[in-house]
Amino acid sequence: MKKIIAGNWKLHHSPSKAREFVAALTQRLSASPWKEMENLSQLEFALFPSAAAWESVSESLAKKSSKHILSWGGQNAWTHPVGAFTGENSAQVLKELGAKYLLVGHSERRAIFKESGELIAQKMAAALQMGLVPLLCVGETLPERESGQTLRVVESQLNEALSGLSQSQEVVIAYEPVWAIGTGRVASSAQVAEAHFGIRSILAKMRFSESVPILYGGSVKPENSTELIGIPDVGGFLVGGASLEVDSFLKIAAPLLTHS
Ligand code: PGA
């Protein structure tokens, strides 16, 4: 199954920086050793620029020969494509610019912007209606983990976000324990294995296909990507900090090919 390496740039990389990043990434992918890798098409690089850089990423990717393995998406869009929603972003604009994905339910949106489960469900539906693939983030906080609630929390987040959808619709899930995001504290292999197995079982119970990718996110870096990708049901990564430099992004990506 194809693996996905997603880079969540958050509020980093201006339009000109984003252009430089795409140019550097595509240049590296078309040179050795990447260009000789026969299974490179089994890997998808998905970039998540901030809204101001959407257009530059879209334009830069359109001209590249490696565009078949590159995709991009928005970090956020409102539930309505147009209207009186001052300061918001539109999934329709993402679609028009050629985006594939919309990130939904990231823990920073849940915590800082107080997005509720109900709003997240509406954003899932809005993304799909616009022809975008929602990349849904789920994960527990540290107190929730310490009180043994991890799978219960993740199940309720999955239920809220997915139960209004048809199982044939394309979705991607990212398991991101909140305490591991931006903290340098990565979940142990046993914790990741347990959570991914749990998420796969919950998805099966909800009658979603076994091919729904489940990415891991939370302090993924070059030093831990080999171990993490070896865990069953880890279908790739959602990377924040370590996705900002082409070099570390590619170092994280390389082990995904040996496991495809
Ligand atoms: P991190 O962020 O890799 O910097 O921990 C992950 C994310 O927020 O998706």
XYZ file of C-alpha atoms and ligand atoms in Angstrom:
269
model
C 0.000 0.000 0.000
C 1.172 3.517 -0.803
C 2.752 5.367 2.131
C 2.140 9.034 2.849
C 4.579 11.512 4.295
C 2.768 14.718 5.133
C 4.432 17.968 6.177
C 2.336 20.294 8.310
C 4.063 23.651 8.000
C 1.668 25.365 10.429
C 2.287 29.132 10.364
C 5.751 28.782 8.821
C 7.053 29.310 5.284
C 5.986 32.468 3.487
C 4.996 32.178 -0.196
C 8.589 32.741 -1.342
C 9.940 30.221 1.208
C 7.292 27.723 0.097
C 8.408 28.138 -3.508
C 12.022 27.557 -2.522
C 11.025 24.454 -0.543
C 9.164 22.903 -3.484
C 12.035 23.698 -5.844
C 14.573 22.126 -3.478
C 12.404 19.077 -2.778
C 11.713 18.337 -6.422
C 15.344 18.891 -7.310
C 16.420 16.335 -4.688
C 13.780 13.841 -5.842
C 14.963 13.999 -9.418
C 18.600 13.377 -8.463
C 20.419 10.327 -7.018
C 19.630 8.336 -4.960
C 15.923 9.177 -5.155
C 15.552 9.046 -8.920
C 16.856 5.466 -9.034
C 14.388 4.206 -6.451
C 12.045 1.921 -8.315
C 9.280 2.079 -5.763
C 9.259 5.874 -5.442
C 5.722 5.929 -6.822
C 4.711 4.016 -3.670
C 5.334 7.166 -1.657
C 3.285 10.340 -1.594
C 4.675 13.613 -0.300
C 1.819 15.830 0.906
C 2.589 19.440 1.822
C 0.353 21.528 4.072
C 1.270 25.190 3.641
C -0.460 28.039 5.449
C -3.212 29.699 3.403
C -1.016 32.582 2.228
C 1.289 30.073 0.515
C -1.401 27.899 -1.104
C -1.074 29.525 -4.483
C 2.712 29.443 -4.590
C 2.766 25.747 -3.677
C 0.089 25.032 -6.243
C 1.958 26.901 -8.990
C 5.356 25.470 -8.090
C 4.077 21.892 -8.071
C 2.235 22.243 -11.364
C 5.501 22.668 -13.275
C 7.401 19.762 -11.751
C 8.047 16.389 -13.331
C 7.804 14.686 -9.921
C 4.319 16.077 -9.379
C 2.809 12.552 -9.542
C 4.281 11.810 -6.087
C 3.616 15.268 -4.678
C 0.337 16.579 -3.387
C -0.776 19.309 -1.035
C -3.652 20.414 1.108
C -4.979 23.122 3.392
C -4.483 23.176 7.158
C -7.981 24.523 7.664
C -11.077 25.643 5.785
C -14.466 26.823 6.930
C -17.633 24.740 6.659
C -19.022 26.967 3.895
C -17.168 27.621 0.644
C -18.286 31.269 0.304
C -20.148 33.817 2.392
C -19.847 36.289 5.229
C -17.094 34.546 7.227
C -14.475 37.204 7.859
C -10.936 35.905 8.128
C -11.769 32.331 7.126
C -10.444 30.083 4.350
C -12.373 28.268 1.668
C -12.302 24.629 0.612
C -13.541 25.779 -2.780
C -10.390 27.850 -3.235
C -8.294 24.834 -2.254
C -10.065 22.775 -4.880
C -9.668 25.457 -7.523
C -5.928 25.617 -6.798
C -5.591 21.844 -7.185
C -5.287 20.779 -3.546
C -5.974 17.151 -2.688
C -6.344 17.262 1.106
C -7.829 19.214 3.971
C -6.432 18.750 7.476
C -9.305 18.438 9.943
C -9.301 18.202 13.715
C -5.621 18.949 14.351
C -5.077 19.226 18.092
C -3.996 22.866 17.736
C -7.353 23.642 16.105
C -9.162 21.688 18.825
C -7.229 23.297 21.705
C -6.350 26.847 20.580
C -9.336 27.535 18.329
C -11.793 25.529 20.443
C -13.070 23.426 17.542
C -15.750 21.058 18.775
C -16.445 17.541 17.578
C -19.563 18.875 15.873
C -17.623 21.529 13.933
C -15.011 18.934 12.968
C -17.772 16.683 11.591
C -19.105 19.606 9.551
C -15.634 20.300 8.181
C -15.224 16.626 7.225
C -18.474 16.770 5.274
C -17.577 20.125 3.697
C -14.195 18.822 2.533
C -15.721 15.746 0.941
C -18.462 17.753 -0.690
C -15.803 19.904 -2.289
C -13.932 16.828 -3.556
C -11.086 17.108 -1.049
C -9.786 14.183 1.006
C -10.043 14.983 4.720
C -6.989 14.074 6.781
C -8.506 13.683 10.219
C -6.290 14.019 13.296
C -7.192 12.209 16.505
C -5.294 11.754 19.734
C -5.381 11.983 23.492
C -3.922 14.545 25.899
C -1.430 13.516 28.577
C -4.002 13.413 31.420
C -6.255 11.294 29.197
C -3.422 8.845 28.520
C -2.367 8.729 32.141
C -5.890 7.924 33.212
C -6.115 5.068 30.697
C -8.574 6.845 28.395
C -6.571 6.829 25.150
C -8.704 4.470 23.106
C -11.953 5.770 24.513
C -10.995 9.336 23.504
C -9.840 8.285 20.058
C -12.998 6.234 19.509
C -15.222 9.147 20.409
C -13.253 11.495 18.104
C -13.566 8.979 15.257
C -17.258 8.513 15.906
C -17.941 12.224 15.947
C -16.001 12.895 12.763
C -16.878 9.845 10.674
C -20.325 8.644 11.602
C -22.088 11.056 9.231
C -20.012 9.929 6.259
C -20.405 7.112 3.806
C -17.780 4.403 4.225
C -16.918 4.591 0.540
C -15.622 8.151 0.878
C -11.868 8.599 0.894
C -10.406 9.657 4.232
C -6.987 9.533 5.879
C -6.516 9.305 9.644
C -3.561 10.604 11.644
C -3.003 9.396 15.192
C -1.328 12.278 16.987
C -1.001 12.007 20.746
C -1.293 15.649 21.860
C 1.557 15.288 24.371
C 3.933 14.235 21.585
C 3.235 17.188 19.271
C 6.055 19.718 19.139
C 7.448 18.418 22.422
C 10.250 16.182 21.218
C 8.573 13.431 23.210
C 7.662 10.659 20.823
C 5.250 7.877 21.702
C 6.925 4.516 22.278
C 6.585 1.791 19.675
C 4.272 -0.131 21.984
C 2.035 2.920 22.468
C 1.906 3.602 18.722
C 1.227 -0.068 17.948
C -1.603 -0.233 20.478
C -3.212 2.999 19.269
C -2.968 2.109 15.574
C -4.344 -1.376 16.183
C -7.146 0.204 18.206
C -7.936 2.743 15.476
C -7.940 0.014 12.813
C -10.405 -2.012 14.912
C -12.653 1.016 15.485
C -12.631 1.776 11.747
C -13.537 -1.854 11.013
C -16.404 -1.656 13.494
C -17.597 1.462 11.669
C -17.274 -0.497 8.406
C -14.518 1.620 6.906
C -12.143 -0.097 4.512
C -8.926 -1.699 5.709
C -7.127 0.469 3.195
C -7.818 3.723 5.057
C -4.285 4.991 5.802
C -3.452 5.654 9.456
C -0.506 8.030 9.811
C 1.432 8.639 13.007
C 2.277 12.204 14.055
C 4.047 13.739 17.040
C 7.775 14.567 17.106
C 8.605 12.383 14.098
C 12.214 13.011 13.082
C 14.965 11.339 11.053
C 16.155 9.499 14.186
C 12.852 7.722 14.836
C 11.196 7.254 11.439
C 12.759 3.842 10.741
C 11.456 2.384 13.982
C 8.010 3.988 13.651
C 7.401 2.868 10.071
C 8.120 -0.723 11.061
C 5.057 -0.767 13.331
C 2.030 -2.585 11.878
C -0.668 -0.280 10.562
C 1.545 2.811 10.461
C 0.846 4.013 6.925
C 3.097 7.059 7.018
C 3.667 10.210 9.011
C 2.271 13.640 9.664
C 5.321 15.740 10.467
C 5.400 19.244 11.904
C 8.736 20.757 12.945
C 10.952 18.287 11.082
C 9.078 18.883 7.808
C 10.245 22.483 7.514
C 13.658 21.587 6.087
C 13.855 19.524 2.898
C 16.775 17.545 4.222
C 15.113 16.260 7.392
C 11.808 15.735 5.556
C 13.589 13.458 3.076
C 15.524 11.664 5.795
C 12.225 10.858 7.494
C 10.736 9.735 4.168
C 13.532 7.380 3.071
C 12.666 4.454 5.417
C 9.058 4.544 4.167
C 10.238 3.204 0.839
C 11.980 0.206 2.334
C 8.693 -0.685 4.048
C 6.357 -0.184 1.072
P 5.552 17.839 15.352
O 4.065 18.237 14.901
O 6.089 16.887 14.333
O 6.302 19.149 15.360
O 5.447 17.216 16.692
C 3.188 17.291 14.390
C 1.869 17.925 14.014
O 1.500 18.919 14.626
O 1.164 17.441 13.127
